[in-house]
Short mmCIF file of C-alpha atoms in Angstrom, two decimals:
data_model
loop_
_atom_site.label_atom_id
_atom_site.label_comp_id
_atom_site.label_asym_id
_atom_site.label_seq_id
_atom_site.Cartn_x
_atom_site.Cartn_y
_atom_site.Cartn_z
CA MET D 1 -21.04 -48.51 -82.82
CA LYS D 2 -23.78 -50.51 -81.12
CA LYS D 3 -23.01 -48.85 -77.76
CA LEU D 4 -23.12 -45.42 -79.39
CA PHE D 5 -26.51 -46.23 -80.95
CA CYS D 6 -27.87 -47.40 -77.59
CA PHE D 7 -26.61 -44.25 -75.88
CA PHE D 8 -28.18 -42.06 -78.57
CA SER D 9 -31.47 -43.97 -78.21
CA PHE D 10 -31.35 -43.40 -74.45
CA LEU D 11 -30.91 -39.63 -74.95
CA VAL D 12 -33.78 -39.47 -77.42
CA LEU D 13 -36.03 -41.39 -75.02
CA PHE D 14 -34.97 -39.19 -72.09
CA PHE D 15 -35.71 -35.92 -73.83
CA PHE D 16 -38.91 -37.34 -75.34
CA GLN D 17 -40.19 -38.31 -71.92
CA LYS D 18 -39.06 -35.07 -70.29
CA SER D 19 -40.70 -32.85 -72.89
CA PHE D 20 -44.00 -34.72 -72.54
CA ALA D 21 -43.84 -35.08 -68.77
CA GLN D 22 -46.95 -34.08 -66.89
CA SER D 23 -46.73 -32.23 -63.60
CA LYS D 24 -48.88 -33.04 -60.63
CA TYR D 25 -49.71 -29.32 -60.48
CA GLU D 26 -50.92 -27.78 -63.72
CA PHE D 27 -53.66 -25.31 -64.59
CA ARG D 28 -55.79 -26.65 -67.45
CA GLY D 29 -58.49 -24.15 -68.25
CA VAL D 30 -60.88 -23.40 -71.08
CA TRP D 31 -62.76 -20.21 -71.83
CA VAL D 32 -66.53 -20.47 -72.11
CA ALA D 33 -67.69 -17.37 -73.99
CA THR D 34 -71.32 -16.27 -73.70
CA VAL D 35 -71.09 -13.10 -75.80
CA GLY D 36 -72.66 -13.76 -79.17
CA ASN D 37 -73.54 -17.25 -77.87
CA ILE D 38 -70.08 -18.45 -78.91
CA ASP D 39 -69.92 -21.33 -76.41
CA PHE D 40 -72.90 -21.19 -74.06
CA PRO D 41 -75.77 -21.16 -74.45
CA SER D 42 -75.60 -22.14 -78.11
CA SER D 43 -78.70 -20.03 -78.74
CA LYS D 44 -80.26 -17.15 -76.84
CA PHE D 45 -83.66 -18.84 -77.14
CA LEU D 46 -83.01 -22.14 -75.35
CA SER D 47 -85.34 -23.24 -72.58
CA THR D 48 -84.13 -23.50 -69.01
CA GLU D 49 -83.90 -27.28 -69.20
CA ALA D 50 -82.06 -27.13 -72.51
CA GLN D 51 -79.57 -24.63 -71.04
CA LYS D 52 -78.93 -26.87 -68.07
CA ALA D 53 -78.48 -29.97 -70.22
CA GLU D 54 -76.16 -28.11 -72.57
CA PHE D 55 -73.95 -26.82 -69.77
CA ILE D 56 -73.68 -30.26 -68.17
CA LYS D 57 -72.63 -31.68 -71.53
CA LEU D 58 -70.06 -28.87 -71.88
CA VAL D 59 -68.50 -29.36 -68.47
CA GLU D 60 -68.38 -33.14 -68.86
CA MET D 61 -66.66 -32.83 -72.24
CA ASN D 62 -63.98 -30.58 -70.78
CA LYS D 63 -63.59 -32.83 -67.77
CA ARG D 64 -63.00 -35.81 -70.10
CA ASN D 65 -60.39 -33.76 -71.95
CA GLY D 66 -58.46 -33.33 -68.71
CA MET D 67 -59.41 -29.76 -67.85
CA ASN D 68 -59.53 -28.71 -64.21
CA ALA D 69 -60.99 -25.21 -64.58
CA LEU D 70 -63.70 -23.41 -66.54
CA ILE D 71 -63.45 -19.66 -67.17
CA VAL D 72 -67.06 -18.73 -67.83
CA GLN D 73 -68.16 -15.32 -69.09
CA ILE D 74 -70.89 -14.20 -66.70
CA ARG D 75 -70.91 -10.46 -67.62
CA PRO D 76 -70.41 -10.05 -71.36
CA ALA D 77 -71.74 -6.48 -71.77
CA SER D 78 -72.72 -4.92 -68.43
CA ASP D 79 -75.41 -7.56 -68.15
CA ALA D 80 -75.65 -10.67 -66.03
CA PHE D 81 -75.96 -14.44 -66.10
CA TYR D 82 -77.25 -14.22 -62.53
CA PRO D 83 -79.83 -12.16 -60.61
CA SER D 84 -78.25 -8.75 -59.95
CA GLU D 85 -79.39 -5.52 -58.38
CA TYR D 86 -76.89 -3.68 -60.57
CA GLU D 87 -77.35 -5.09 -64.06
CA PRO D 88 -80.15 -6.75 -66.07
CA TRP D 89 -80.30 -10.31 -67.30
CA SER D 90 -78.18 -10.86 -70.41
CA GLU D 91 -79.81 -10.97 -73.83
CA PHE D 92 -77.44 -13.85 -74.66
CA LEU D 93 -79.24 -15.90 -72.01
CA THR D 94 -82.90 -15.21 -72.76
CA GLY D 95 -83.01 -13.30 -76.05
CA LYS D 96 -84.07 -10.02 -74.46
CA GLN D 97 -82.01 -8.04 -71.99
CA GLY D 98 -83.72 -7.86 -68.61
CA MET D 99 -85.85 -10.96 -69.17
CA PRO D 100 -85.23 -13.66 -66.52
CA PRO D 101 -85.07 -17.37 -67.37
CA ASN D 102 -88.41 -19.14 -67.51
CA PRO D 103 -88.81 -21.39 -65.59
CA TYR D 104 -86.70 -19.29 -63.28
CA TYR D 105 -83.28 -20.44 -62.08
CA ASP D 106 -79.91 -18.89 -61.24
CA PRO D 107 -77.57 -19.90 -64.09
CA LEU D 108 -74.42 -18.80 -62.28
CA LYS D 109 -75.22 -20.83 -59.18
CA PHE D 110 -76.11 -23.81 -61.36
CA MET D 111 -72.88 -23.57 -63.39
CA ILE D 112 -70.73 -23.24 -60.28
CA THR D 113 -72.40 -26.27 -58.68
CA GLU D 114 -72.02 -28.46 -61.77
CA THR D 115 -68.39 -27.42 -62.26
CA HIS D 116 -67.42 -27.98 -58.63
CA LYS D 117 -69.31 -31.27 -58.61
CA ARG D 118 -66.72 -32.56 -61.08
CA GLY D 119 -63.76 -31.40 -59.01
CA MET D 120 -63.05 -28.39 -61.25
CA GLU D 121 -62.56 -24.71 -60.47
CA PHE D 122 -64.99 -22.02 -61.64
CA HIS D 123 -63.51 -18.66 -62.67
CA ALA D 124 -66.07 -15.89 -63.22
CA TRP D 125 -65.08 -14.03 -66.38
CA MET D 126 -66.22 -10.43 -66.64
CA ASN D 127 -65.71 -7.89 -69.38
CA PRO D 128 -64.71 -4.71 -67.51
CA TYR D 129 -65.84 -1.85 -69.74
CA ARG D 130 -68.05 -3.09 -72.60
CA ALA D 131 -71.58 -1.76 -72.01
CA VAL D 132 -73.56 -2.30 -75.24
CA PHE D 133 -72.17 -4.93 -77.59
CA ASN D 134 -73.71 -3.43 -80.72
CA ILE D 135 -75.56 -0.11 -80.59
CA PHE D 136 -77.57 -1.02 -83.69
CA LYS D 137 -78.53 -4.61 -82.86
CA SER D 138 -78.24 -5.27 -79.12
CA SER D 139 -81.23 -5.52 -76.86
CA VAL D 140 -80.94 -2.83 -74.16
CA SER D 141 -83.19 -2.89 -71.10
CA PRO D 142 -84.73 0.33 -69.72
CA THR D 143 -82.97 -0.51 -66.44
CA HIS D 144 -79.54 -0.87 -68.07
CA ILE D 145 -76.86 1.36 -66.59
CA THR D 146 -76.40 3.14 -69.94
CA LYS D 147 -80.03 4.34 -69.61
CA LEU D 148 -79.67 5.35 -65.96
CA HIS D 149 -76.31 7.12 -66.28
CA PRO D 150 -75.68 7.95 -69.94
CA GLU D 151 -73.00 10.45 -68.87
CA TRP D 152 -70.73 7.56 -67.84
CA PHE D 153 -70.47 6.14 -71.36
CA VAL D 154 -68.91 6.81 -74.75
CA THR D 155 -69.55 5.22 -78.13
CA TYR D 156 -66.64 3.99 -80.21
CA GLY D 157 -67.40 2.23 -83.47
CA GLN D 158 -70.53 0.13 -82.98
CA THR D 159 -69.96 -0.45 -79.26
CA LYS D 160 -70.76 1.58 -76.16
CA TYR D 161 -68.15 1.57 -73.38
CA PHE D 162 -67.80 2.79 -69.84
CA ASP D 163 -65.52 5.82 -69.87
CA PRO D 164 -62.51 4.40 -67.97
CA GLY D 165 -61.65 7.89 -66.72
CA ASN D 166 -65.00 8.37 -64.99
CA LYS D 167 -64.58 7.72 -61.27
CA GLU D 168 -68.26 6.96 -60.71
CA ALA D 169 -68.13 4.35 -63.47
CA GLN D 170 -65.06 2.76 -61.85
CA LYS D 171 -66.92 2.52 -58.54
CA PHE D 172 -69.91 0.94 -60.25
CA VAL D 173 -67.73 -1.79 -61.79
CA GLU D 174 -66.15 -2.39 -58.39
CA ASN D 175 -69.60 -2.81 -56.81
CA VAL D 176 -70.61 -5.33 -59.48
CA VAL D 177 -67.49 -7.40 -58.81
CA ARG D 178 -67.90 -7.17 -55.03
CA ASP D 179 -71.47 -8.42 -55.33
CA VAL D 180 -70.46 -11.56 -57.25
CA VAL D 181 -67.52 -12.39 -54.98
CA LYS D 182 -69.67 -11.92 -51.87
CA ARG D 183 -72.68 -13.96 -53.01
CA TYR D 184 -71.17 -16.81 -55.04
CA ASP D 185 -68.71 -19.62 -54.35
CA ILE D 186 -66.41 -18.73 -57.22
CA ASP D 187 -62.71 -19.57 -57.29
CA ALA D 188 -61.58 -16.44 -59.16
CA ILE D 189 -62.57 -13.24 -60.90
CA HIS D 190 -61.18 -13.13 -64.43
CA PHE D 191 -60.86 -10.13 -66.76
CA ASP D 192 -60.04 -10.36 -70.46
CA ASP D 193 -58.10 -7.95 -72.71
CA TYR D 194 -60.78 -5.32 -73.39
CA PHE D 195 -59.76 -2.34 -71.27
CA TYR D 196 -59.49 0.61 -73.61
CA PRO D 197 -60.80 -0.90 -76.87
CA TYR D 198 -58.69 -1.92 -79.81
CA ARG D 199 -58.08 1.05 -82.09
CA ILE D 200 -60.32 1.76 -85.06
CA ALA D 201 -58.35 3.23 -87.95
CA GLY D 202 -58.90 6.97 -88.27
CA LYS D 203 -60.96 7.26 -85.07
CA GLU D 204 -59.83 8.51 -81.68
CA PHE D 205 -61.41 7.18 -78.49
CA PRO D 206 -63.85 9.94 -77.38
CA ASP D 207 -62.73 10.62 -73.82
CA THR D 208 -61.73 14.27 -74.22
CA ALA D 209 -64.26 15.54 -71.67
CA SER D 210 -63.03 13.18 -68.95
CA PHE D 211 -59.41 13.98 -69.76
CA ARG D 212 -60.08 17.69 -69.30
CA LYS D 213 -61.85 17.01 -66.02
CA TYR D 214 -59.50 14.44 -64.48
CA GLY D 215 -56.23 14.74 -66.43
CA ASN D 216 -54.39 16.75 -63.77
CA GLY D 217 -51.69 17.83 -66.18
CA MET D 218 -50.79 14.28 -67.29
CA GLY D 219 -50.19 13.25 -70.87
CA LEU D 220 -53.17 11.52 -72.48
CA SER D 221 -51.52 8.08 -72.73
CA ASP D 222 -50.21 8.17 -69.15
CA TRP D 223 -53.60 9.31 -67.90
CA ARG D 224 -55.38 6.48 -69.71
CA ARG D 225 -52.97 3.94 -68.24
CA SER D 226 -53.49 5.42 -64.79
CA ASN D 227 -57.25 4.93 -65.18
CA VAL D 228 -56.82 1.22 -65.90
CA ASP D 229 -54.25 0.90 -63.10
CA SER D 230 -56.78 2.43 -60.72
CA ILE D 231 -59.55 -0.05 -61.44
CA ILE D 232 -57.17 -3.03 -61.21
CA ARG D 233 -55.84 -1.81 -57.88
CA GLN D 234 -59.36 -1.15 -56.57
CA LEU D 235 -60.57 -4.59 -57.61
CA SER D 236 -57.51 -6.30 -56.16
CA VAL D 237 -58.42 -4.85 -52.76
CA ALA D 238 -62.16 -5.34 -53.12
CA ILE D 239 -61.98 -9.01 -54.09
CA LYS D 240 -59.80 -9.94 -51.13
CA GLU D 241 -61.97 -7.88 -48.75
CA GLU D 242 -65.01 -9.90 -49.78
CA ASN D 243 -63.24 -13.27 -49.95
CA LYS D 244 -59.53 -13.54 -49.18
CA HIS D 245 -59.34 -16.91 -50.96
CA CYS D 246 -60.79 -15.67 -54.26
CA LYS D 247 -58.14 -15.27 -56.97
CA PHE D 248 -57.87 -12.41 -59.44
CA GLY D 249 -56.62 -13.11 -62.95
CA ILE D 250 -56.12 -11.08 -66.11
CA SER D 251 -55.90 -12.33 -69.70
CA PRO D 252 -54.14 -9.58 -71.70
CA PHE D 253 -53.30 -9.31 -75.36
CA GLY D 254 -50.13 -11.31 -76.00
CA VAL D 255 -47.66 -8.43 -76.45
CA TRP D 256 -46.88 -5.97 -73.65
CA ARG D 257 -44.51 -3.78 -75.73
CA ASN D 258 -42.16 -4.33 -78.66
CA ILE D 259 -38.45 -4.15 -77.97
CA ALA D 260 -38.19 -1.28 -80.47
CA ASP D 261 -40.29 0.83 -78.06
CA ASP D 262 -38.93 -0.44 -74.76
CA PRO D 263 -35.71 -2.31 -73.88
CA ASP D 264 -37.78 -4.55 -71.63
CA GLY D 265 -40.20 -5.39 -74.44
CA SER D 266 -40.40 -8.59 -76.46
CA ASP D 267 -38.51 -9.19 -79.71
CA THR D 268 -41.69 -8.74 -81.74
CA LYS D 269 -43.12 -6.30 -84.26
CA ALA D 270 -46.74 -6.31 -83.17
CA GLY D 271 -48.97 -3.58 -84.56
CA VAL D 272 -50.93 -3.51 -81.29
CA THR D 273 -49.57 -3.67 -77.73
CA ASN D 274 -51.12 -3.64 -74.27
CA TYR D 275 -49.13 -0.67 -73.05
CA ASP D 276 -49.38 1.67 -76.04
CA ASP D 277 -52.81 0.82 -77.49
CA LEU D 278 -54.98 -0.79 -74.81
CA TYR D 279 -53.36 1.24 -72.00
CA ALA D 280 -52.97 -1.87 -69.88
CA ASP D 281 -49.62 -1.91 -68.05
CA ILE D 282 -49.83 -5.57 -67.14
CA LEU D 283 -46.22 -5.67 -65.90
CA LEU D 284 -46.99 -2.99 -63.32
CA TRP D 285 -49.88 -5.07 -61.99
CA LEU D 286 -47.66 -8.12 -61.73
CA LYS D 287 -44.81 -6.23 -60.05
CA ASN D 288 -47.20 -4.68 -57.53
CA LYS D 289 -48.89 -8.07 -56.85
CA TRP D 290 -52.32 -6.69 -57.66
CA ILE D 291 -53.25 -9.85 -59.54
CA ASP D 292 -52.70 -13.52 -58.79
CA TYR D 293 -52.30 -14.91 -62.28
CA VAL D 294 -51.87 -13.78 -65.87
CA VAL D 295 -52.97 -15.52 -69.08
CA PRO D 296 -51.41 -13.78 -72.11
CA GLN D 297 -53.33 -14.60 -75.27
CA LEU D 298 -50.67 -16.20 -77.46
CA TYR D 299 -52.97 -17.26 -80.25
CA TRP D 300 -50.22 -17.39 -82.86
CA GLU D 301 -48.60 -20.49 -84.30
CA ILE D 302 -45.03 -21.52 -83.57
CA SER D 303 -43.89 -20.58 -87.09
CA GLN D 304 -45.25 -17.02 -86.88
CA LYS D 305 -42.42 -14.56 -87.59
CA VAL D 306 -43.74 -11.20 -86.36
CA VAL D 307 -45.20 -12.32 -83.03
CA GLY D 308 -43.79 -15.80 -82.57
CA PHE D 309 -45.31 -18.18 -80.03
CA LYS D 310 -41.92 -19.30 -78.75
CA VAL D 311 -40.50 -15.78 -78.50
CA LEU D 312 -43.48 -14.56 -76.49
CA THR D 313 -43.68 -17.65 -74.32
CA ASP D 314 -40.06 -17.15 -73.32
CA TRP D 315 -40.64 -13.43 -72.71
CA TRP D 316 -43.65 -13.96 -70.46
CA ALA D 317 -41.86 -16.70 -68.53
CA ARG D 318 -39.24 -14.09 -67.62
CA HIS D 319 -41.75 -11.39 -66.69
CA ALA D 320 -44.32 -13.02 -64.40
CA TYR D 321 -42.72 -11.52 -61.25
CA GLY D 322 -43.61 -14.42 -58.99
CA ARG D 323 -47.27 -14.62 -60.01
CA GLN D 324 -48.68 -17.64 -61.80
CA LEU D 325 -48.47 -17.71 -65.58
CA TYR D 326 -50.78 -19.70 -67.82
CA ILE D 327 -50.57 -19.41 -71.60
CA GLY D 328 -53.69 -18.70 -73.64
CA GLN D 329 -53.73 -20.93 -76.73
CA GLY D 330 -55.89 -20.34 -79.81
CA VAL D 331 -57.30 -23.72 -80.70
CA TYR D 332 -60.21 -21.93 -82.39
CA ARG D 333 -57.82 -21.05 -85.20
CA SER D 334 -57.93 -24.66 -86.37
CA LEU D 335 -61.45 -23.86 -87.63
CA GLU D 336 -60.35 -20.82 -89.64
CA PRO D 337 -60.07 -21.67 -93.37
CA ARG D 338 -56.89 -19.63 -93.94
CA SER D 339 -55.01 -20.47 -90.74
CA TYR D 340 -52.95 -23.11 -92.52
CA ALA D 341 -50.44 -23.67 -89.72
CA TRP D 342 -53.31 -24.68 -87.45
CA LYS D 343 -54.29 -27.47 -89.83
CA ASN D 344 -51.09 -29.20 -88.73
CA LYS D 345 -52.06 -31.82 -86.15
CA ASN D 346 -48.73 -31.26 -84.35
CA GLU D 347 -49.26 -27.53 -83.73
CA LEU D 348 -51.01 -27.85 -80.37
CA PRO D 349 -48.94 -30.83 -79.10
CA ASP D 350 -45.73 -28.98 -80.00
CA GLN D 351 -46.95 -25.91 -78.11
CA ILE D 352 -47.77 -27.95 -75.01
CA LYS D 353 -44.38 -29.67 -75.10
CA PHE D 354 -42.66 -26.30 -75.43
CA LEU D 355 -44.57 -24.79 -72.49
CA ARG D 356 -43.71 -27.71 -70.24
CA GLN D 357 -40.02 -26.92 -70.60
CA TYR D 358 -40.53 -23.80 -68.44
CA ALA D 359 -40.75 -24.14 -64.67
CA GLY D 360 -42.22 -20.63 -64.58
CA ILE D 361 -45.26 -21.60 -66.66
CA GLN D 362 -47.98 -23.34 -64.66
CA GLY D 363 -50.45 -24.29 -67.38
CA SER D 364 -52.69 -23.38 -70.31
CA VAL D 365 -56.09 -21.91 -71.11
CA TYR D 366 -57.80 -22.67 -74.43
CA PHE D 367 -60.06 -20.47 -76.51
CA SER D 368 -62.61 -21.78 -76.63
CA SER D 369 -64.78 -24.65 -75.44
CA THR D 370 -66.88 -25.09 -78.60
CA THR D 371 -63.77 -25.83 -80.65
CA PHE D 372 -63.23 -29.11 -78.85
CA LYS D 373 -66.68 -30.40 -79.85
CA SER D 374 -65.38 -31.28 -83.32
CA ASN D 375 -62.15 -32.82 -81.99
CA PRO D 376 -60.02 -30.70 -84.39
CA ASN D 377 -56.93 -32.51 -85.64
CA GLY D 378 -57.71 -35.19 -83.03
CA TRP D 379 -56.64 -32.78 -80.27
CA SER D 380 -59.43 -33.70 -77.84
CA ASP D 381 -58.24 -37.30 -78.10
CA SER D 382 -54.61 -36.21 -77.67
CA LEU D 383 -55.39 -34.28 -74.50
CA ARG D 384 -57.58 -36.99 -73.02
CA ASN D 385 -55.35 -39.95 -73.85
CA TYR D 386 -51.89 -38.48 -73.59
CA TYR D 387 -51.06 -34.91 -72.58
CA TYR D 388 -53.78 -34.70 -69.93
CA LYS D 389 -54.11 -38.42 -69.31
CA TYR D 390 -53.71 -38.05 -65.56
CA PRO D 391 -55.65 -35.54 -63.44
CA ALA D 392 -53.74 -32.47 -62.23
CA ILE D 393 -54.21 -30.22 -59.21
CA VAL D 394 -54.52 -26.49 -59.85
CA PRO D 395 -51.26 -24.98 -58.53
CA PRO D 396 -51.66 -23.51 -55.03
CA MET D 397 -50.87 -19.85 -54.35
CA PRO D 398 -48.88 -19.60 -51.11
CA TRP D 399 -49.29 -15.82 -50.93
CA ILE D 400 -53.04 -16.38 -50.47
CA ASP D 401 -52.88 -19.34 -48.10
CA SER D 402 -50.39 -22.10 -47.33
CA LEU D 403 -52.22 -23.94 -44.54
CA LYS D 404 -52.36 -27.68 -45.17
CA PRO D 405 -55.54 -29.50 -44.15
CA ILE D 406 -55.80 -32.56 -41.92
CA PRO D 407 -56.18 -35.79 -43.94
CA PRO D 408 -59.65 -37.32 -44.19
CA VAL D 409 -60.43 -40.81 -42.96
CA LEU D 410 -60.83 -43.24 -45.86
CA SER D 411 -63.00 -46.32 -45.31
CA PHE D 412 -65.20 -48.92 -46.98
CA ASP D 413 -68.22 -50.96 -45.93
CA SER D 414 -66.63 -54.06 -44.41
CA SER D 415 -70.04 -55.63 -43.78
CA LYS D 416 -70.61 -56.11 -47.53
CA SER D 417 -67.60 -58.15 -48.57
CA SER D 418 -63.82 -58.35 -48.55
CA LEU D 419 -63.78 -59.56 -52.17
CA TYR D 420 -64.46 -57.19 -55.06
CA SER D 421 -64.56 -58.03 -58.75
CA THR D 422 -64.60 -54.70 -60.60
CA SER D 423 -65.14 -51.93 -58.08
CA ILE D 424 -65.31 -50.87 -54.44
CA ASP D 425 -67.29 -48.10 -52.73
CA LEU D 426 -65.08 -45.71 -50.77
CA TYR D 427 -66.23 -43.34 -48.02
CA PHE D 428 -64.59 -40.20 -46.66
CA ARG D 429 -64.91 -38.41 -43.35
CA ASP D 430 -63.13 -35.24 -42.30
CA THR D 431 -61.59 -35.55 -38.86
CA ILE D 432 -62.56 -31.97 -38.01
CA LYS D 433 -65.14 -29.54 -39.39
CA ASN D 434 -63.31 -27.38 -41.91
CA ASP D 435 -65.16 -25.30 -44.50
CA LEU D 436 -61.93 -24.77 -46.45
CA ILE D 437 -61.73 -28.44 -47.47
CA ASN D 438 -63.59 -28.82 -50.73
CA ARG D 439 -62.04 -31.70 -52.69
CA TYR D 440 -60.41 -35.10 -52.23
CA VAL D 441 -57.58 -36.53 -54.30
CA ILE D 442 -57.86 -40.30 -54.76
CA TYR D 443 -54.65 -42.20 -55.42
CA GLN D 444 -54.03 -45.66 -56.85
CA PHE D 445 -50.55 -47.13 -56.29
CA ASN D 446 -49.11 -50.32 -57.72
CA ASP D 447 -47.89 -51.71 -54.41
CA LEU D 448 -46.77 -50.73 -50.90
CA ASP D 449 -43.27 -49.95 -52.15
CA SER D 450 -44.39 -47.31 -54.67
CA LEU D 451 -46.39 -44.84 -52.58
CA ASN D 452 -45.26 -41.73 -54.47
CA GLN D 453 -47.71 -38.91 -53.83
CA ASN D 454 -45.82 -36.59 -56.19
CA ASP D 455 -46.21 -38.70 -59.34
CA PRO D 456 -49.35 -37.63 -61.27
CA LYS D 457 -49.63 -41.14 -62.72
CA ASN D 458 -50.84 -42.25 -59.30
CA ILE D 459 -53.79 -39.82 -59.21
CA LYS D 460 -57.01 -41.65 -59.92
CA GLU D 461 -59.50 -38.82 -59.59
CA ILE D 462 -60.16 -35.45 -57.94
CA ILE D 463 -63.69 -35.17 -56.52
CA LEU D 464 -65.82 -32.72 -54.59
CA SER D 465 -65.52 -33.30 -50.85
CA GLY D 466 -69.23 -32.89 -50.22
CA ASN D 467 -69.85 -36.23 -51.95
CA ASN D 468 -68.04 -38.18 -49.19
CA PHE D 469 -68.37 -41.18 -51.49
CA TYR D 470 -66.52 -42.50 -54.52
CA HIS D 471 -67.25 -45.56 -56.63
CA PHE D 472 -63.70 -46.81 -57.27
CA ILE D 473 -63.38 -48.92 -60.43
CA PHE D 474 -60.29 -51.12 -60.50
CA ASP D 475 -57.96 -50.11 -63.29
CA ALA D 476 -55.06 -52.52 -63.56
CA PRO D 477 -53.69 -54.94 -66.16
CA ASP D 478 -54.19 -58.66 -65.59
CA SER D 479 -50.52 -59.01 -64.70
CA GLN D 480 -50.82 -56.63 -61.75
CA LYS D 481 -51.38 -58.47 -58.48
CA GLU D 482 -51.55 -55.58 -55.98
CA ILE D 483 -53.30 -52.22 -55.61
CA VAL D 484 -53.04 -49.64 -52.85
CA ILE D 485 -55.76 -46.99 -52.48
CA ALA D 486 -55.26 -43.76 -50.53
CA ALA D 487 -56.73 -40.25 -50.38
CA SER D 488 -55.84 -36.70 -49.40
CA ALA D 489 -57.82 -33.51 -48.82
CA LEU D 490 -57.53 -30.27 -50.79
CA THR D 491 -58.42 -26.80 -49.58
CA LYS D 492 -60.14 -24.24 -51.80
CA THR D 493 -56.68 -22.80 -52.44
CA ASN D 494 -55.35 -26.24 -53.49
CA ASN D 495 -53.17 -26.96 -50.50
CA GLU D 496 -53.00 -30.72 -50.07
CA SER D 497 -52.93 -32.83 -46.93
CA ALA D 498 -50.74 -35.83 -46.37
CA LEU D 499 -52.20 -39.19 -47.38
CA THR D 500 -54.69 -40.83 -45.10
CA ARG D 501 -54.75 -44.56 -44.45
CA TYR D 502 -53.86 -47.04 -47.19
CA ILE D 503 -56.22 -49.81 -48.30
CA TYR D 504 -54.09 -52.68 -49.59
CA LEU D 505 -55.62 -55.25 -51.97
CA GLU D 506 -54.30 -58.33 -53.74
CA ARG D 507 -55.73 -60.06 -56.79
CA ASN D 508 -57.28 -63.38 -55.87
CA ALA D 509 -58.21 -65.20 -59.10
CA ASP D 510 -60.67 -62.79 -60.77
CA LYS D 511 -61.38 -60.75 -57.62
CA TRP D 512 -59.57 -58.18 -55.48
CA GLU D 513 -59.28 -59.00 -51.78
CA ILE D 514 -58.62 -56.47 -49.04
CA MET D 515 -55.55 -57.67 -47.20
CA ASP D 516 -54.83 -54.76 -44.88
CA VAL D 517 -55.73 -51.21 -43.89
CA VAL D 518 -52.70 -49.22 -42.82
CA ASP D 519 -53.02 -45.89 -41.01
CA ASN D 520 -50.47 -43.34 -42.18
CA LYS D 521 -49.07 -41.95 -38.95
#
């Protein structure tokens, strides 16, 4: 009986550890919405210095929570969080569309710099077709594209949209995207789920004129899907022409089609689907390799019956077609009074554990950043102290680039001392000039016999390569007598070098003494 109990305990411990296991490679992103000042800036009337301080606070909070990527909305409604020859400054930035920041600065450049400075990726989130957020309330500049080319737009409900069937409008959107990819050091272009808008009961989307002009004998639904397919295909080419290392990601609504409408659909009964209502054939884009990653918005709880989180997670894991799959999770729902399931402190942890059972799922993206300010259900603590305790590298994409960099040279200032009490200053030097190297991974091993580069527990920090300096603080229990420090280089596409030399230290009373420096041949 005792043996049986021990065996059972072993199984429980094994599955417990496996379900919680962190991977060295995991995408951990968070959406930063600017529309309606949801996440940043918190008000459209903040000063330049207040905006900067607020963004730094935002990125540092997400870094502490273990995130390695920000997905920041830089074009909420055919306006811009950066100087643009195509679109005016956003009203959500300065309070009036077309008004630049005062004192002047480039918010996009600033946000990219601050995000990269902390070793994180910056994905530029654009809304493809929304032109005027609210026709009754929004500030609209005289130079806005809806004023210059009103024939490109239609009004549906309280919002004005680009007509997706208008070829000139498609080209304009392409030019806007090209401009950002060409001028800014972004890691990806990211589109959300607003292609054709969500249906309004009793109202048909007013694109009859374009359908008559461009329909070419197609059915209306097929023609609408072909319009969205066209812009995705165009952007896929344009992005890589401007920067072959820039990724392209889409975050669709969580249900492609219900199984009742398509044998390849999910076992759900959703009232809205990508294919039939938003005219977004996301599976086609994945099959044709037009996009690099997909983030379905699975904002439902595990217990949901109609569109269950587990059912859809499993479905998407089987339909990614070799592209990377991150799951969009709705932590914002914990703040909704009637979302009772999200008051359960185990909802998010259980979702993370479930996702990590799938080799075909490479990470998560959370909507949205502001939610974590209040540490709902203690989830910020849970991420920081447990689920995201160790840093993770964004998974590389071998179809973009698989070239591994040469390791940097790791050193320290030997003229200062060989004894260190709490910290040591490390220095990095690339052996050759390589603009593709942009981060270093710093490792801390327990001893010379445990140099496992694949175990995320050994990752100390991921830093921007331009720093070439890292203040290493010793993190070891009193019982530990040895530490080995090493470092690798990462390219912009997250390909990692081998480890450079090892710095081996032993504890000598209350100080750490450098015993050896071993070059890794």
